[in-house]
Short mmCIF file of N, CA and C in Angstrom, two decimals:
data_model
loop_
_atom_site.label_atom_id
_atom_site.label_comp_id
_atom_site.label_asym_id
_atom_site.label_seq_id
_atom_site.Cartn_x
_atom_site.Cartn_y
_atom_site.Cartn_z
N MET A 1 6.78 -14.20 -12.04
CA MET A 1 5.37 -13.92 -11.87
C MET A 1 5.14 -12.82 -10.82
N ASP A 2 6.05 -12.65 -9.85
CA ASP A 2 5.86 -11.61 -8.85
C ASP A 2 5.93 -10.22 -9.45
N ASN A 3 6.51 -10.08 -10.64
CA ASN A 3 6.63 -8.77 -11.27
C ASN A 3 5.57 -8.53 -12.33
N GLU A 4 4.50 -9.29 -12.30
CA GLU A 4 3.43 -9.13 -13.27
C GLU A 4 2.12 -8.82 -12.56
N PRO A 5 1.31 -7.92 -13.13
CA PRO A 5 -0.01 -7.71 -12.56
C PRO A 5 -0.80 -9.03 -12.62
N ARG A 6 -1.57 -9.29 -11.57
CA ARG A 6 -2.34 -10.53 -11.57
C ARG A 6 -3.49 -10.45 -10.57
N ILE A 7 -4.53 -11.17 -10.87
CA ILE A 7 -5.67 -11.29 -9.98
C ILE A 7 -5.34 -12.33 -8.91
N ILE A 8 -5.66 -11.98 -7.67
CA ILE A 8 -5.46 -12.89 -6.55
C ILE A 8 -6.82 -13.09 -5.88
N GLU A 9 -7.20 -14.34 -5.69
CA GLU A 9 -8.45 -14.65 -5.00
C GLU A 9 -8.22 -14.59 -3.49
N LEU A 10 -9.13 -13.93 -2.82
CA LEU A 10 -9.07 -13.81 -1.37
C LEU A 10 -10.01 -14.83 -0.73
N PRO A 11 -9.79 -15.16 0.54
CA PRO A 11 -10.70 -16.09 1.21
C PRO A 11 -12.13 -15.54 1.20
N LYS A 12 -13.08 -16.44 1.12
CA LYS A 12 -14.49 -16.06 1.16
C LYS A 12 -15.19 -17.00 2.13
N ILE A 13 -15.69 -16.44 3.20
CA ILE A 13 -16.41 -17.23 4.19
C ILE A 13 -17.90 -16.98 3.94
N LYS A 14 -18.59 -18.02 3.48
CA LYS A 14 -20.01 -17.89 3.15
C LYS A 14 -20.84 -18.06 4.40
N ASP A 15 -21.90 -17.26 4.48
CA ASP A 15 -22.79 -17.31 5.63
C ASP A 15 -24.16 -16.83 5.15
N LEU A 16 -25.22 -17.37 5.69
CA LEU A 16 -26.56 -16.94 5.31
C LEU A 16 -26.78 -15.46 5.61
N ARG A 17 -26.05 -14.91 6.56
CA ARG A 17 -26.17 -13.50 6.93
C ARG A 17 -25.36 -12.60 6.02
N GLY A 18 -24.56 -13.17 5.12
CA GLY A 18 -23.70 -12.39 4.22
C GLY A 18 -22.30 -12.95 4.23
N ASN A 19 -21.58 -12.73 3.18
CA ASN A 19 -20.23 -13.25 3.04
C ASN A 19 -19.20 -12.34 3.71
N LEU A 20 -18.05 -12.92 4.03
CA LEU A 20 -16.95 -12.18 4.63
C LEU A 20 -15.67 -12.57 3.90
N SER A 21 -14.90 -11.58 3.51
CA SER A 21 -13.58 -11.80 2.92
C SER A 21 -12.56 -10.97 3.68
N PHE A 22 -11.30 -11.38 3.61
CA PHE A 22 -10.25 -10.66 4.32
C PHE A 22 -8.93 -10.85 3.59
N LEU A 23 -7.94 -10.07 3.99
CA LEU A 23 -6.59 -10.26 3.47
C LEU A 23 -5.60 -10.03 4.59
N GLU A 24 -4.48 -10.69 4.49
CA GLU A 24 -3.39 -10.52 5.44
C GLU A 24 -2.12 -10.25 4.65
N ASP A 25 -1.34 -9.27 5.14
CA ASP A 25 -0.09 -8.97 4.43
C ASP A 25 0.87 -10.15 4.55
N ASN A 26 1.69 -10.29 3.52
CA ASN A 26 2.65 -11.40 3.39
C ASN A 26 2.01 -12.77 3.44
N ASN A 27 0.70 -12.84 3.25
CA ASN A 27 -0.01 -14.11 3.16
C ASN A 27 -0.83 -14.12 1.87
N HIS A 28 -1.89 -13.35 1.84
CA HIS A 28 -2.72 -13.29 0.64
C HIS A 28 -2.15 -12.33 -0.39
N ILE A 29 -1.43 -11.33 0.08
CA ILE A 29 -0.76 -10.40 -0.83
C ILE A 29 0.74 -10.45 -0.54
N PRO A 30 1.56 -10.24 -1.56
CA PRO A 30 3.01 -10.47 -1.40
C PRO A 30 3.80 -9.29 -0.84
N PHE A 31 3.23 -8.57 0.13
CA PHE A 31 3.97 -7.48 0.75
C PHE A 31 3.35 -7.12 2.09
N LYS A 32 4.10 -6.33 2.87
CA LYS A 32 3.61 -5.80 4.14
C LYS A 32 2.89 -4.48 3.87
N ILE A 33 1.70 -4.32 4.40
CA ILE A 33 0.89 -3.13 4.16
C ILE A 33 1.39 -1.95 5.00
N LYS A 34 1.64 -0.82 4.30
CA LYS A 34 2.03 0.41 4.98
C LYS A 34 1.01 1.52 4.79
N ARG A 35 0.10 1.36 3.83
CA ARG A 35 -0.86 2.43 3.54
C ARG A 35 -2.11 1.84 2.92
N ALA A 36 -3.22 2.48 3.17
CA ALA A 36 -4.48 2.13 2.50
C ALA A 36 -5.17 3.41 2.09
N TYR A 37 -5.81 3.40 0.92
CA TYR A 37 -6.63 4.53 0.50
C TYR A 37 -7.79 3.98 -0.32
N TRP A 38 -8.81 4.78 -0.49
CA TRP A 38 -9.97 4.32 -1.24
C TRP A 38 -10.45 5.42 -2.16
N ILE A 39 -11.08 4.98 -3.25
CA ILE A 39 -11.59 5.87 -4.29
C ILE A 39 -13.10 5.65 -4.34
N TYR A 40 -13.87 6.74 -4.32
CA TYR A 40 -15.32 6.61 -4.29
C TYR A 40 -15.96 7.88 -4.84
N ASP A 41 -17.28 7.87 -5.03
CA ASP A 41 -18.02 9.01 -5.59
C ASP A 41 -17.44 9.43 -6.94
N ILE A 42 -17.12 8.45 -7.77
CA ILE A 42 -16.52 8.73 -9.08
C ILE A 42 -17.63 9.15 -10.05
N PRO A 43 -17.56 10.34 -10.61
CA PRO A 43 -18.59 10.75 -11.58
C PRO A 43 -18.57 9.86 -12.82
N GLY A 44 -19.73 9.67 -13.43
CA GLY A 44 -19.83 8.86 -14.64
C GLY A 44 -18.85 9.29 -15.71
N GLY A 45 -18.18 8.32 -16.31
CA GLY A 45 -17.24 8.58 -17.40
C GLY A 45 -15.84 8.99 -16.96
N GLU A 46 -15.63 9.20 -15.68
CA GLU A 46 -14.30 9.61 -15.21
C GLU A 46 -13.34 8.42 -15.14
N GLU A 47 -12.06 8.74 -15.21
CA GLU A 47 -11.00 7.74 -15.07
C GLU A 47 -10.10 8.15 -13.92
N ARG A 48 -9.44 7.17 -13.32
CA ARG A 48 -8.48 7.43 -12.25
C ARG A 48 -7.16 6.75 -12.62
N GLY A 49 -6.12 7.10 -11.93
CA GLY A 49 -4.83 6.48 -12.19
C GLY A 49 -4.06 7.23 -13.26
N SER A 50 -3.78 6.53 -14.34
CA SER A 50 -2.95 7.07 -15.43
C SER A 50 -1.59 7.50 -14.90
N HIS A 51 -0.96 6.58 -14.17
CA HIS A 51 0.38 6.79 -13.66
C HIS A 51 0.98 5.44 -13.27
N ALA A 52 2.23 5.46 -12.88
CA ALA A 52 2.92 4.26 -12.38
C ALA A 52 3.76 4.68 -11.18
N TYR A 53 4.10 3.72 -10.35
CA TYR A 53 5.01 3.97 -9.23
C TYR A 53 6.33 3.25 -9.48
N ARG A 54 7.42 3.93 -9.21
CA ARG A 54 8.74 3.30 -9.35
C ARG A 54 8.99 2.28 -8.24
N ASN A 55 8.51 2.57 -7.05
CA ASN A 55 8.94 1.79 -5.89
C ASN A 55 7.80 1.20 -5.07
N ALA A 56 6.57 1.27 -5.52
CA ALA A 56 5.44 0.80 -4.71
C ALA A 56 4.70 -0.34 -5.39
N SER A 57 4.39 -1.35 -4.60
CA SER A 57 3.45 -2.39 -5.01
C SER A 57 2.10 -2.04 -4.41
N GLU A 58 1.02 -2.37 -5.12
CA GLU A 58 -0.32 -2.11 -4.62
C GLU A 58 -1.21 -3.32 -4.86
N PHE A 59 -2.28 -3.39 -4.08
CA PHE A 59 -3.30 -4.41 -4.24
C PHE A 59 -4.64 -3.70 -4.25
N VAL A 60 -5.38 -3.86 -5.35
CA VAL A 60 -6.63 -3.13 -5.60
C VAL A 60 -7.80 -4.08 -5.35
N ILE A 61 -8.73 -3.64 -4.51
CA ILE A 61 -9.87 -4.47 -4.14
C ILE A 61 -11.16 -3.70 -4.41
N LEU A 62 -12.09 -4.35 -5.06
CA LEU A 62 -13.42 -3.79 -5.26
C LEU A 62 -14.23 -3.99 -3.99
N LEU A 63 -14.79 -2.92 -3.46
CA LEU A 63 -15.68 -3.05 -2.30
C LEU A 63 -17.14 -2.95 -2.70
N SER A 64 -17.42 -2.23 -3.79
CA SER A 64 -18.78 -2.06 -4.26
C SER A 64 -18.75 -1.68 -5.73
N GLY A 65 -19.75 -2.11 -6.49
CA GLY A 65 -19.85 -1.73 -7.90
C GLY A 65 -18.98 -2.59 -8.79
N GLY A 66 -18.16 -1.94 -9.59
CA GLY A 66 -17.27 -2.62 -10.52
C GLY A 66 -16.54 -1.60 -11.38
N PHE A 67 -15.40 -2.01 -11.92
CA PHE A 67 -14.62 -1.13 -12.77
C PHE A 67 -13.56 -1.96 -13.50
N THR A 68 -12.90 -1.33 -14.45
CA THR A 68 -11.85 -1.95 -15.26
C THR A 68 -10.52 -1.31 -14.91
N VAL A 69 -9.47 -2.13 -14.88
CA VAL A 69 -8.12 -1.61 -14.71
C VAL A 69 -7.31 -2.04 -15.94
N LYS A 70 -6.81 -1.06 -16.67
CA LYS A 70 -5.91 -1.33 -17.79
C LYS A 70 -4.50 -1.20 -17.25
N THR A 71 -3.67 -2.24 -17.45
CA THR A 71 -2.28 -2.18 -17.03
C THR A 71 -1.37 -2.27 -18.25
N ILE A 72 -0.23 -1.61 -18.13
CA ILE A 72 0.80 -1.69 -19.17
C ILE A 72 2.13 -1.91 -18.46
N ARG A 73 2.87 -2.91 -18.92
CA ARG A 73 4.25 -3.13 -18.47
C ARG A 73 5.08 -3.29 -19.73
N GLY A 74 5.77 -2.21 -20.10
CA GLY A 74 6.54 -2.24 -21.34
C GLY A 74 5.61 -2.30 -22.53
N GLU A 75 5.66 -3.38 -23.27
CA GLU A 75 4.83 -3.57 -24.46
C GLU A 75 3.53 -4.31 -24.15
N GLU A 76 3.43 -4.92 -22.97
CA GLU A 76 2.27 -5.76 -22.66
C GLU A 76 1.14 -4.97 -22.00
N GLU A 77 -0.02 -4.97 -22.67
CA GLU A 77 -1.22 -4.33 -22.14
C GLU A 77 -2.21 -5.41 -21.74
N ARG A 78 -2.85 -5.21 -20.59
CA ARG A 78 -3.88 -6.15 -20.12
C ARG A 78 -5.02 -5.36 -19.51
N ASN A 79 -6.22 -5.91 -19.60
CA ASN A 79 -7.39 -5.33 -18.96
C ASN A 79 -7.91 -6.31 -17.93
N PHE A 80 -8.18 -5.82 -16.74
CA PHE A 80 -8.72 -6.63 -15.66
C PHE A 80 -10.07 -6.03 -15.26
N GLN A 81 -11.08 -6.86 -15.22
CA GLN A 81 -12.40 -6.42 -14.77
C GLN A 81 -12.56 -6.81 -13.31
N LEU A 82 -12.70 -5.82 -12.45
CA LEU A 82 -12.93 -6.10 -11.04
C LEU A 82 -14.43 -5.99 -10.78
N ASP A 83 -15.06 -7.13 -10.50
CA ASP A 83 -16.50 -7.16 -10.29
C ASP A 83 -16.92 -8.12 -9.17
N LYS A 84 -15.95 -8.64 -8.42
CA LYS A 84 -16.23 -9.52 -7.28
C LYS A 84 -15.38 -9.07 -6.10
N ALA A 85 -16.00 -9.00 -4.93
CA ALA A 85 -15.33 -8.45 -3.75
C ALA A 85 -14.29 -9.38 -3.14
N ASN A 86 -14.23 -10.63 -3.57
CA ASN A 86 -13.23 -11.55 -3.00
C ASN A 86 -12.07 -11.80 -3.97
N PHE A 87 -11.88 -10.89 -4.90
CA PHE A 87 -10.74 -10.94 -5.81
C PHE A 87 -10.11 -9.55 -5.82
N GLY A 88 -8.79 -9.50 -5.91
CA GLY A 88 -8.10 -8.23 -6.00
C GLY A 88 -7.02 -8.29 -7.05
N LEU A 89 -6.51 -7.14 -7.43
CA LEU A 89 -5.49 -7.04 -8.48
C LEU A 89 -4.18 -6.58 -7.87
N PHE A 90 -3.15 -7.39 -8.01
CA PHE A 90 -1.81 -7.05 -7.57
C PHE A 90 -1.12 -6.24 -8.65
N LEU A 91 -0.56 -5.08 -8.27
CA LEU A 91 0.17 -4.20 -9.20
C LEU A 91 1.59 -4.01 -8.68
N PRO A 92 2.57 -4.64 -9.32
CA PRO A 92 3.96 -4.45 -8.89
C PRO A 92 4.48 -3.08 -9.33
N PRO A 93 5.64 -2.66 -8.80
CA PRO A 93 6.23 -1.40 -9.25
C PRO A 93 6.40 -1.39 -10.78
N TYR A 94 6.43 -0.20 -11.34
CA TYR A 94 6.57 0.02 -12.78
C TYR A 94 5.42 -0.58 -13.58
N THR A 95 4.23 -0.52 -13.03
CA THR A 95 3.03 -0.92 -13.77
C THR A 95 2.19 0.32 -14.01
N TRP A 96 2.07 0.70 -15.28
CA TRP A 96 1.19 1.81 -15.63
C TRP A 96 -0.23 1.31 -15.47
N ARG A 97 -1.10 2.11 -14.83
CA ARG A 97 -2.46 1.69 -14.59
C ARG A 97 -3.44 2.82 -14.87
N LYS A 98 -4.63 2.41 -15.39
CA LYS A 98 -5.71 3.36 -15.59
C LYS A 98 -7.00 2.67 -15.17
N PHE A 99 -7.74 3.28 -14.25
CA PHE A 99 -9.01 2.75 -13.77
C PHE A 99 -10.12 3.45 -14.55
N SER A 100 -11.08 2.67 -15.07
CA SER A 100 -12.16 3.27 -15.86
C SER A 100 -13.42 2.41 -15.78
N ASN A 101 -14.44 2.85 -16.48
CA ASN A 101 -15.71 2.12 -16.59
C ASN A 101 -16.32 1.82 -15.21
N PHE A 102 -16.29 2.81 -14.33
CA PHE A 102 -16.84 2.64 -12.99
C PHE A 102 -18.37 2.53 -13.05
N LEU A 103 -18.91 1.53 -12.38
CA LEU A 103 -20.35 1.44 -12.21
C LEU A 103 -20.78 2.41 -11.11
N SER A 104 -22.05 2.74 -11.06
CA SER A 104 -22.56 3.63 -10.01
C SER A 104 -22.23 3.08 -8.64
N ASN A 105 -21.89 3.96 -7.74
CA ASN A 105 -21.60 3.62 -6.34
C ASN A 105 -20.40 2.69 -6.18
N SER A 106 -19.46 2.74 -7.11
CA SER A 106 -18.25 1.91 -6.98
C SER A 106 -17.35 2.45 -5.87
N ILE A 107 -16.78 1.53 -5.12
CA ILE A 107 -15.79 1.87 -4.12
C ILE A 107 -14.60 0.94 -4.32
N CYS A 108 -13.42 1.54 -4.41
CA CYS A 108 -12.18 0.82 -4.66
C CYS A 108 -11.24 1.06 -3.48
N LEU A 109 -10.77 -0.02 -2.86
CA LEU A 109 -9.80 0.06 -1.78
C LEU A 109 -8.44 -0.35 -2.34
N VAL A 110 -7.41 0.41 -2.02
CA VAL A 110 -6.05 0.09 -2.46
C VAL A 110 -5.16 0.03 -1.23
N VAL A 111 -4.40 -1.07 -1.10
CA VAL A 111 -3.38 -1.15 -0.05
C VAL A 111 -2.02 -1.17 -0.74
N SER A 112 -1.04 -0.57 -0.07
CA SER A 112 0.28 -0.37 -0.67
C SER A 112 1.37 -0.75 0.32
N ASP A 113 2.54 -1.08 -0.22
CA ASP A 113 3.69 -1.40 0.63
C ASP A 113 4.56 -0.18 0.90
N THR A 114 4.09 1.02 0.51
CA THR A 114 4.88 2.24 0.63
C THR A 114 4.04 3.36 1.22
N ASN A 115 4.59 4.12 2.13
CA ASN A 115 3.92 5.31 2.64
C ASN A 115 3.79 6.34 1.53
N TYR A 116 2.75 7.17 1.61
CA TYR A 116 2.49 8.15 0.56
C TYR A 116 3.69 9.06 0.30
N LYS A 117 4.31 9.55 1.35
CA LYS A 117 5.41 10.51 1.16
C LYS A 117 6.62 9.87 0.49
N ASN A 118 6.70 8.54 0.50
CA ASN A 118 7.84 7.85 -0.11
C ASN A 118 7.54 7.28 -1.50
N CYS A 119 6.32 7.49 -1.99
CA CYS A 119 5.98 6.98 -3.32
C CYS A 119 6.64 7.84 -4.40
N GLU A 120 7.22 7.19 -5.34
CA GLU A 120 7.84 7.88 -6.48
C GLU A 120 6.99 7.58 -7.71
N ASP A 121 6.13 8.52 -8.07
CA ASP A 121 5.23 8.26 -9.19
C ASP A 121 5.76 8.86 -10.48
N ILE A 122 5.28 8.27 -11.56
CA ILE A 122 5.59 8.73 -12.92
C ILE A 122 4.25 9.05 -13.56
N CYS A 123 4.03 10.31 -13.91
CA CYS A 123 2.72 10.73 -14.41
C CYS A 123 2.66 10.93 -15.92
N ASP A 124 3.80 10.90 -16.56
CA ASP A 124 3.84 11.03 -18.03
C ASP A 124 4.14 9.67 -18.64
N TYR A 125 3.25 9.20 -19.53
CA TYR A 125 3.41 7.86 -20.08
C TYR A 125 4.73 7.70 -20.84
N ASN A 126 5.16 8.69 -21.61
CA ASN A 126 6.42 8.58 -22.36
C ASN A 126 7.61 8.44 -21.42
N ASP A 127 7.61 9.19 -20.33
CA ASP A 127 8.67 9.05 -19.33
C ASP A 127 8.67 7.64 -18.74
N TYR A 128 7.46 7.15 -18.42
CA TYR A 128 7.34 5.79 -17.89
C TYR A 128 7.91 4.77 -18.87
N TYR A 129 7.48 4.83 -20.12
CA TYR A 129 7.90 3.85 -21.11
C TYR A 129 9.42 3.88 -21.31
N ASN A 130 9.98 5.06 -21.46
CA ASN A 130 11.43 5.19 -21.66
C ASN A 130 12.20 4.64 -20.47
N GLU A 131 11.75 4.93 -19.26
CA GLU A 131 12.42 4.43 -18.07
C GLU A 131 12.28 2.91 -17.94
N PHE A 132 11.11 2.39 -18.27
CA PHE A 132 10.88 0.94 -18.22
C PHE A 132 11.83 0.22 -19.17
N VAL A 133 11.92 0.71 -20.39
CA VAL A 133 12.80 0.10 -21.41
C VAL A 133 14.25 0.24 -20.99
N GLN A 134 14.64 1.41 -20.50
CA GLN A 134 16.01 1.67 -20.09
C GLN A 134 16.44 0.72 -18.94
N LYS A 135 15.53 0.47 -18.01
CA LYS A 135 15.86 -0.41 -16.88
C LYS A 135 15.72 -1.89 -17.24
N LYS A 136 15.15 -2.17 -18.43
CA LYS A 136 14.97 -3.55 -18.91
C LYS A 136 14.22 -4.40 -17.89
N LEU A 137 13.08 -3.85 -17.45
CA LEU A 137 12.26 -4.54 -16.44
C LEU A 137 11.45 -5.66 -17.04
#
């Protein structure tokens, strides 16, 4: 199960003044955080992603709005709808991902277990698929 994309529920502390959620590395997510980045101001109809990482795990969190993440691991395709701020999507290495269907004012936070300069990405889907099959992941 650690090698499959999956939704993870984060703690939610309810309060009349507003809710609070948080995450801790090696507790709520299965890795130590080395990097964080966020995606925002996405024009209508645009997509993000369309790549995979050989060596990086990521955790995708919706901060505002909503969007869909399509994942592919070998032959298995799944769609995840991120529309609640206390749920995130775990993406293990060798997971092809495409972010789409962004609502207005969507903000997506991504934390990773790998520094940017050490990420090994695969940007061509055929290369990804052939490597995935070859490694028998």
